Amino acid sequence: DALLAVVARDAVELLTDPGARALLRQCEGDNCRRLYLDTSRGHRRRWCSSEVCGNRERVARHRRRAAVAARA
Ligand SMILES: [Zn+2]
C-alpha cells in the first residue's frame, strides 16, 4: 500500500547513506520486523517505538515474571 511504499523508498535512500546505515536497526518487538534509525544517545534503543513495541515488551516481561511468581 501507499504507506509501505513510502517506507520502502525511505529505506532505499537510507541504505545509500553510510552514516544512516550504521544506525539502522531492526525492532526487537514480537511480531514486529520494522526497521528504524537508532538516534538515541548510546545507541541502546531496541524498538521502532518505545510507546508501542517497547511498552508491549515491558508488559510481556511483567506478565512472565508474574507467571513465575504464581508458580513458586
Ligand atoms: Zn516494533
Short mmCIF file of N, CA, C and O and ligand atoms in Angstrom, two decimals:
data_model
loop_
_atom_site.label_atom_id
_atom_site.label_comp_id
_atom_site.label_asym_id
_atom_site.label_seq_id
_atom_site.Cartn_x
_atom_site.Cartn_y
_atom_site.Cartn_z
N ASP A 1 0.84 -1.20 0.00
CA ASP A 1 0.00 0.00 0.00
C ASP A 1 0.88 1.26 0.00
O ASP A 1 2.11 1.18 0.00
N ALA A 2 0.23 2.40 0.05
CA ALA A 2 0.94 3.67 -0.10
C ALA A 2 1.95 3.91 1.02
O ALA A 2 3.08 4.32 0.77
N LEU A 3 1.54 3.65 2.25
CA LEU A 3 2.42 3.89 3.39
C LEU A 3 3.68 3.04 3.27
O LEU A 3 4.78 3.49 3.48
N LEU A 4 3.47 1.77 2.93
CA LEU A 4 4.59 0.83 2.80
C LEU A 4 5.54 1.30 1.70
O LEU A 4 6.75 1.19 1.82
N ALA A 5 4.97 1.83 0.62
CA ALA A 5 5.79 2.32 -0.49
C ALA A 5 6.68 3.46 -0.03
O ALA A 5 7.85 3.55 -0.38
N VAL A 6 6.13 4.34 0.79
CA VAL A 6 6.90 5.47 1.32
C VAL A 6 8.02 4.95 2.20
O VAL A 6 9.17 5.38 2.10
N VAL A 7 7.69 4.00 3.07
CA VAL A 7 8.69 3.42 3.97
C VAL A 7 9.80 2.76 3.17
O VAL A 7 10.97 2.92 3.44
N ALA A 8 9.40 1.99 2.13
CA ALA A 8 10.38 1.29 1.31
C ALA A 8 11.30 2.28 0.59
O ALA A 8 12.50 2.06 0.53
N ARG A 9 10.72 3.35 0.09
CA ARG A 9 11.53 4.34 -0.61
C ARG A 9 12.51 5.01 0.36
O ARG A 9 13.67 5.21 0.04
N ASP A 10 12.04 5.35 1.56
CA ASP A 10 12.91 5.93 2.57
C ASP A 10 14.03 4.96 2.92
O ASP A 10 15.17 5.35 3.11
N ALA A 11 13.69 3.69 3.03
CA ALA A 11 14.68 2.67 3.39
C ALA A 11 15.77 2.60 2.33
O ALA A 11 16.95 2.50 2.65
N VAL A 12 15.37 2.66 1.07
CA VAL A 12 16.34 2.60 -0.01
C VAL A 12 17.26 3.80 0.05
O VAL A 12 18.48 3.69 -0.10
N GLU A 13 16.70 4.98 0.32
CA GLU A 13 17.52 6.18 0.43
C GLU A 13 18.49 6.06 1.61
O GLU A 13 19.65 6.43 1.52
N LEU A 14 18.00 5.52 2.72
CA LEU A 14 18.84 5.36 3.90
C LEU A 14 20.00 4.41 3.63
O LEU A 14 21.11 4.62 4.10
N LEU A 15 19.72 3.36 2.88
CA LEU A 15 20.73 2.33 2.64
C LEU A 15 21.89 2.84 1.79
O LEU A 15 22.93 2.22 1.73
N THR A 16 21.68 3.99 1.14
CA THR A 16 22.76 4.55 0.34
C THR A 16 23.58 5.54 1.16
O THR A 16 24.57 6.06 0.69
N ASP A 17 23.15 5.81 2.39
CA ASP A 17 23.84 6.75 3.26
C ASP A 17 24.58 5.96 4.35
O ASP A 17 23.94 5.38 5.22
N PRO A 18 25.91 5.91 4.29
CA PRO A 18 26.67 5.09 5.24
C PRO A 18 26.42 5.48 6.70
O PRO A 18 26.38 4.62 7.57
N GLY A 19 26.26 6.77 6.94
CA GLY A 19 26.01 7.23 8.31
C GLY A 19 24.69 6.71 8.83
O GLY A 19 24.60 6.22 9.95
N ALA A 20 23.66 6.79 8.00
CA ALA A 20 22.35 6.31 8.39
C ALA A 20 22.34 4.80 8.51
O ALA A 20 21.73 4.23 9.41
N ARG A 21 23.05 4.15 7.60
CA ARG A 21 23.07 2.69 7.58
C ARG A 21 23.64 2.14 8.89
O ARG A 21 23.20 1.11 9.40
N ALA A 22 24.61 2.84 9.45
CA ALA A 22 25.22 2.40 10.70
C ALA A 22 24.23 2.46 11.86
O ALA A 22 24.41 1.79 12.87
N LEU A 23 23.20 3.29 11.70
CA LEU A 23 22.22 3.45 12.78
C LEU A 23 20.98 2.61 12.56
O LEU A 23 20.07 2.60 13.39
N LEU A 24 20.95 1.91 11.43
CA LEU A 24 19.76 1.14 11.09
C LEU A 24 19.64 -0.09 12.00
O LEU A 24 20.60 -0.85 12.16
N ARG A 25 18.48 -0.25 12.59
CA ARG A 25 18.25 -1.38 13.49
C ARG A 25 16.92 -2.03 13.14
O ARG A 25 16.05 -1.40 12.58
N GLN A 26 16.80 -3.29 13.55
CA GLN A 26 15.52 -3.96 13.40
C GLN A 26 14.87 -4.06 14.77
O GLN A 26 15.52 -4.43 15.75
N CYS A 27 13.59 -3.75 14.80
CA CYS A 27 12.85 -3.76 16.06
C CYS A 27 12.87 -5.15 16.69
O CYS A 27 12.75 -6.16 16.01
N GLU A 28 13.01 -5.19 18.01
CA GLU A 28 13.02 -6.46 18.73
C GLU A 28 11.63 -6.87 19.20
O GLU A 28 11.46 -7.87 19.88
N GLY A 29 10.65 -6.07 18.88
CA GLY A 29 9.29 -6.37 19.31
C GLY A 29 8.74 -7.65 18.72
O GLY A 29 9.12 -8.03 17.61
N ASP A 30 7.88 -8.32 19.47
CA ASP A 30 7.23 -9.53 18.97
C ASP A 30 6.39 -9.16 17.75
O ASP A 30 5.66 -8.19 17.77
N ASN A 31 6.50 -9.97 16.72
CA ASN A 31 5.71 -9.77 15.50
C ASN A 31 5.94 -8.41 14.88
O ASN A 31 5.08 -7.89 14.19
N CYS A 32 7.07 -7.83 15.11
CA CYS A 32 7.40 -6.54 14.51
C CYS A 32 8.79 -6.64 13.93
O CYS A 32 9.74 -6.93 14.63
N ARG A 33 8.89 -6.45 12.64
CA ARG A 33 10.19 -6.52 11.98
C ARG A 33 10.51 -5.19 11.33
O ARG A 33 11.17 -5.13 10.31
N ARG A 34 10.00 -4.14 11.95
CA ARG A 34 10.20 -2.83 11.38
C ARG A 34 11.66 -2.38 11.55
O ARG A 34 12.30 -2.72 12.53
N LEU A 35 12.14 -1.63 10.60
CA LEU A 35 13.48 -1.05 10.71
C LEU A 35 13.34 0.37 11.22
O LEU A 35 12.37 1.05 10.93
N TYR A 36 14.30 0.79 11.99
CA TYR A 36 14.28 2.16 12.47
C TYR A 36 15.71 2.66 12.60
O TYR A 36 16.66 1.89 12.56
N LEU A 37 15.83 3.98 12.76
CA LEU A 37 17.14 4.57 12.96
C LEU A 37 17.35 4.78 14.45
O LEU A 37 16.55 5.43 15.11
N ASP A 38 18.41 4.21 14.97
CA ASP A 38 18.70 4.38 16.38
C ASP A 38 19.49 5.67 16.57
O ASP A 38 20.71 5.71 16.48
N THR A 39 18.75 6.73 16.83
CA THR A 39 19.38 8.03 17.04
C THR A 39 19.47 8.35 18.52
O THR A 39 19.80 9.46 18.91
N SER A 40 19.18 7.35 19.35
CA SER A 40 19.21 7.58 20.79
C SER A 40 20.65 7.71 21.28
O SER A 40 21.58 7.22 20.66
N ARG A 41 20.80 8.36 22.41
CA ARG A 41 22.11 8.50 22.99
C ARG A 41 22.62 7.12 23.43
O ARG A 41 21.88 6.38 24.06
N GLY A 42 23.85 6.78 23.08
CA GLY A 42 24.39 5.48 23.45
C GLY A 42 23.94 4.36 22.53
O GLY A 42 24.40 3.24 22.63
N HIS A 43 23.00 4.66 21.63
CA HIS A 43 22.50 3.67 20.66
C HIS A 43 22.04 2.39 21.32
O HIS A 43 22.42 1.29 20.94
N ARG A 44 21.24 2.52 22.34
CA ARG A 44 20.76 1.33 23.05
C ARG A 44 19.28 1.11 22.85
O ARG A 44 18.66 0.34 23.56
N ARG A 45 18.74 1.81 21.88
CA ARG A 45 17.32 1.65 21.60
C ARG A 45 17.05 0.27 21.02
O ARG A 45 17.89 -0.25 20.27
N ARG A 46 15.95 -0.34 21.36
CA ARG A 46 15.67 -1.70 20.91
C ARG A 46 14.40 -1.82 20.09
O ARG A 46 14.14 -2.85 19.49
N TRP A 47 13.59 -0.77 20.08
CA TRP A 47 12.31 -0.89 19.40
C TRP A 47 12.06 0.26 18.44
O TRP A 47 12.59 1.36 18.65
N CYS A 48 11.20 0.00 17.45
CA CYS A 48 10.85 1.04 16.50
C CYS A 48 10.15 2.17 17.22
O CYS A 48 10.29 3.32 16.88
N SER A 49 9.37 1.80 18.25
CA SER A 49 8.64 2.80 19.02
C SER A 49 8.56 2.35 20.47
O SER A 49 8.04 1.28 20.75
N SER A 50 9.11 3.12 21.37
CA SER A 50 9.06 2.73 22.78
C SER A 50 7.63 2.78 23.30
O SER A 50 7.28 2.07 24.23
N GLU A 51 6.78 3.60 22.65
CA GLU A 51 5.38 3.69 23.09
C GLU A 51 4.61 2.43 22.70
O GLU A 51 3.72 2.00 23.41
N VAL A 52 4.97 1.85 21.57
CA VAL A 52 4.23 0.68 21.07
C VAL A 52 4.96 -0.60 21.44
O VAL A 52 4.59 -1.32 22.35
N CYS A 53 6.06 -0.89 20.75
CA CYS A 53 6.77 -2.15 20.96
C CYS A 53 7.49 -2.18 22.30
O CYS A 53 7.51 -3.21 22.97
N GLY A 54 8.09 -1.09 22.71
CA GLY A 54 8.78 -1.06 23.99
C GLY A 54 7.81 -1.29 25.12
O GLY A 54 8.07 -2.07 26.04
N ASN A 55 6.68 -0.66 25.04
CA ASN A 55 5.67 -0.82 26.08
C ASN A 55 5.11 -2.24 26.08
O ASN A 55 4.92 -2.83 27.13
N ARG A 56 4.91 -2.80 24.90
CA ARG A 56 4.38 -4.16 24.79
C ARG A 56 5.37 -5.15 25.42
O ARG A 56 4.98 -6.09 26.10
N GLU A 57 6.67 -4.91 25.19
CA GLU A 57 7.69 -5.79 25.75
C GLU A 57 7.72 -5.67 27.28
O GLU A 57 7.86 -6.67 27.97
N ARG A 58 7.57 -4.47 27.78
CA ARG A 58 7.56 -4.29 29.24
C ARG A 58 6.39 -5.02 29.86
O ARG A 58 6.52 -5.66 30.90
N VAL A 59 5.23 -4.94 29.21
CA VAL A 59 4.04 -5.63 29.72
C VAL A 59 4.25 -7.13 29.68
O VAL A 59 3.94 -7.84 30.64
N ALA A 60 4.83 -7.64 28.59
CA ALA A 60 5.06 -9.08 28.44
C ALA A 60 6.04 -9.57 29.50
O ALA A 60 5.87 -10.64 30.08
N ARG A 61 7.07 -8.76 29.76
CA ARG A 61 8.07 -9.14 30.76
C ARG A 61 7.42 -9.20 32.14
O ARG A 61 7.66 -10.12 32.91
N HIS A 62 6.60 -8.23 32.42
CA HIS A 62 5.90 -8.19 33.70
C HIS A 62 5.00 -9.41 33.85
O HIS A 62 4.93 -10.02 34.90
N ARG A 63 4.32 -9.78 32.74
CA ARG A 63 3.41 -10.92 32.77
C ARG A 63 4.18 -12.22 33.00
O ARG A 63 3.74 -13.09 33.75
N ARG A 64 5.35 -12.34 32.34
CA ARG A 64 6.18 -13.55 32.54
C ARG A 64 6.63 -13.65 33.99
O ARG A 64 6.61 -14.72 34.59
N ARG A 65 7.04 -12.53 34.56
CA ARG A 65 7.52 -12.51 35.92
C ARG A 65 6.38 -12.88 36.87
O ARG A 65 6.56 -13.63 37.83
N ALA A 66 5.21 -12.37 36.59
CA ALA A 66 4.05 -12.65 37.42
C ALA A 66 3.68 -14.14 37.35
O ALA A 66 3.32 -14.75 38.35
N ALA A 67 3.85 -14.73 36.15
CA ALA A 67 3.54 -16.16 35.97
C ALA A 67 4.52 -17.01 36.76
O ALA A 67 4.14 -18.00 37.39
N VAL A 68 5.80 -16.64 36.75
CA VAL A 68 6.82 -17.37 37.50
C VAL A 68 6.53 -17.26 39.00
O VAL A 68 6.60 -18.24 39.74
N ALA A 69 6.17 -16.07 39.44
CA ALA A 69 5.89 -15.85 40.86
C ALA A 69 4.68 -16.67 41.30
O ALA A 69 4.64 -17.19 42.41
N ALA A 70 3.69 -16.80 40.40
CA ALA A 70 2.48 -17.53 40.74
C ALA A 70 2.77 -19.03 40.89
O ALA A 70 2.12 -19.72 41.69
N ARG A 71 3.77 -19.52 40.12
CA ARG A 71 4.12 -20.94 40.17
C ARG A 71 4.91 -21.26 41.43
O ARG A 71 4.89 -22.38 41.92
N ALA A 72 5.66 -20.31 41.94
CA ALA A 72 6.54 -20.56 43.09
C ALA A 72 5.73 -20.79 44.37
O ALA A 72 4.62 -20.29 44.50
ZN ZN B 1 8.41 -2.50 16.62
#
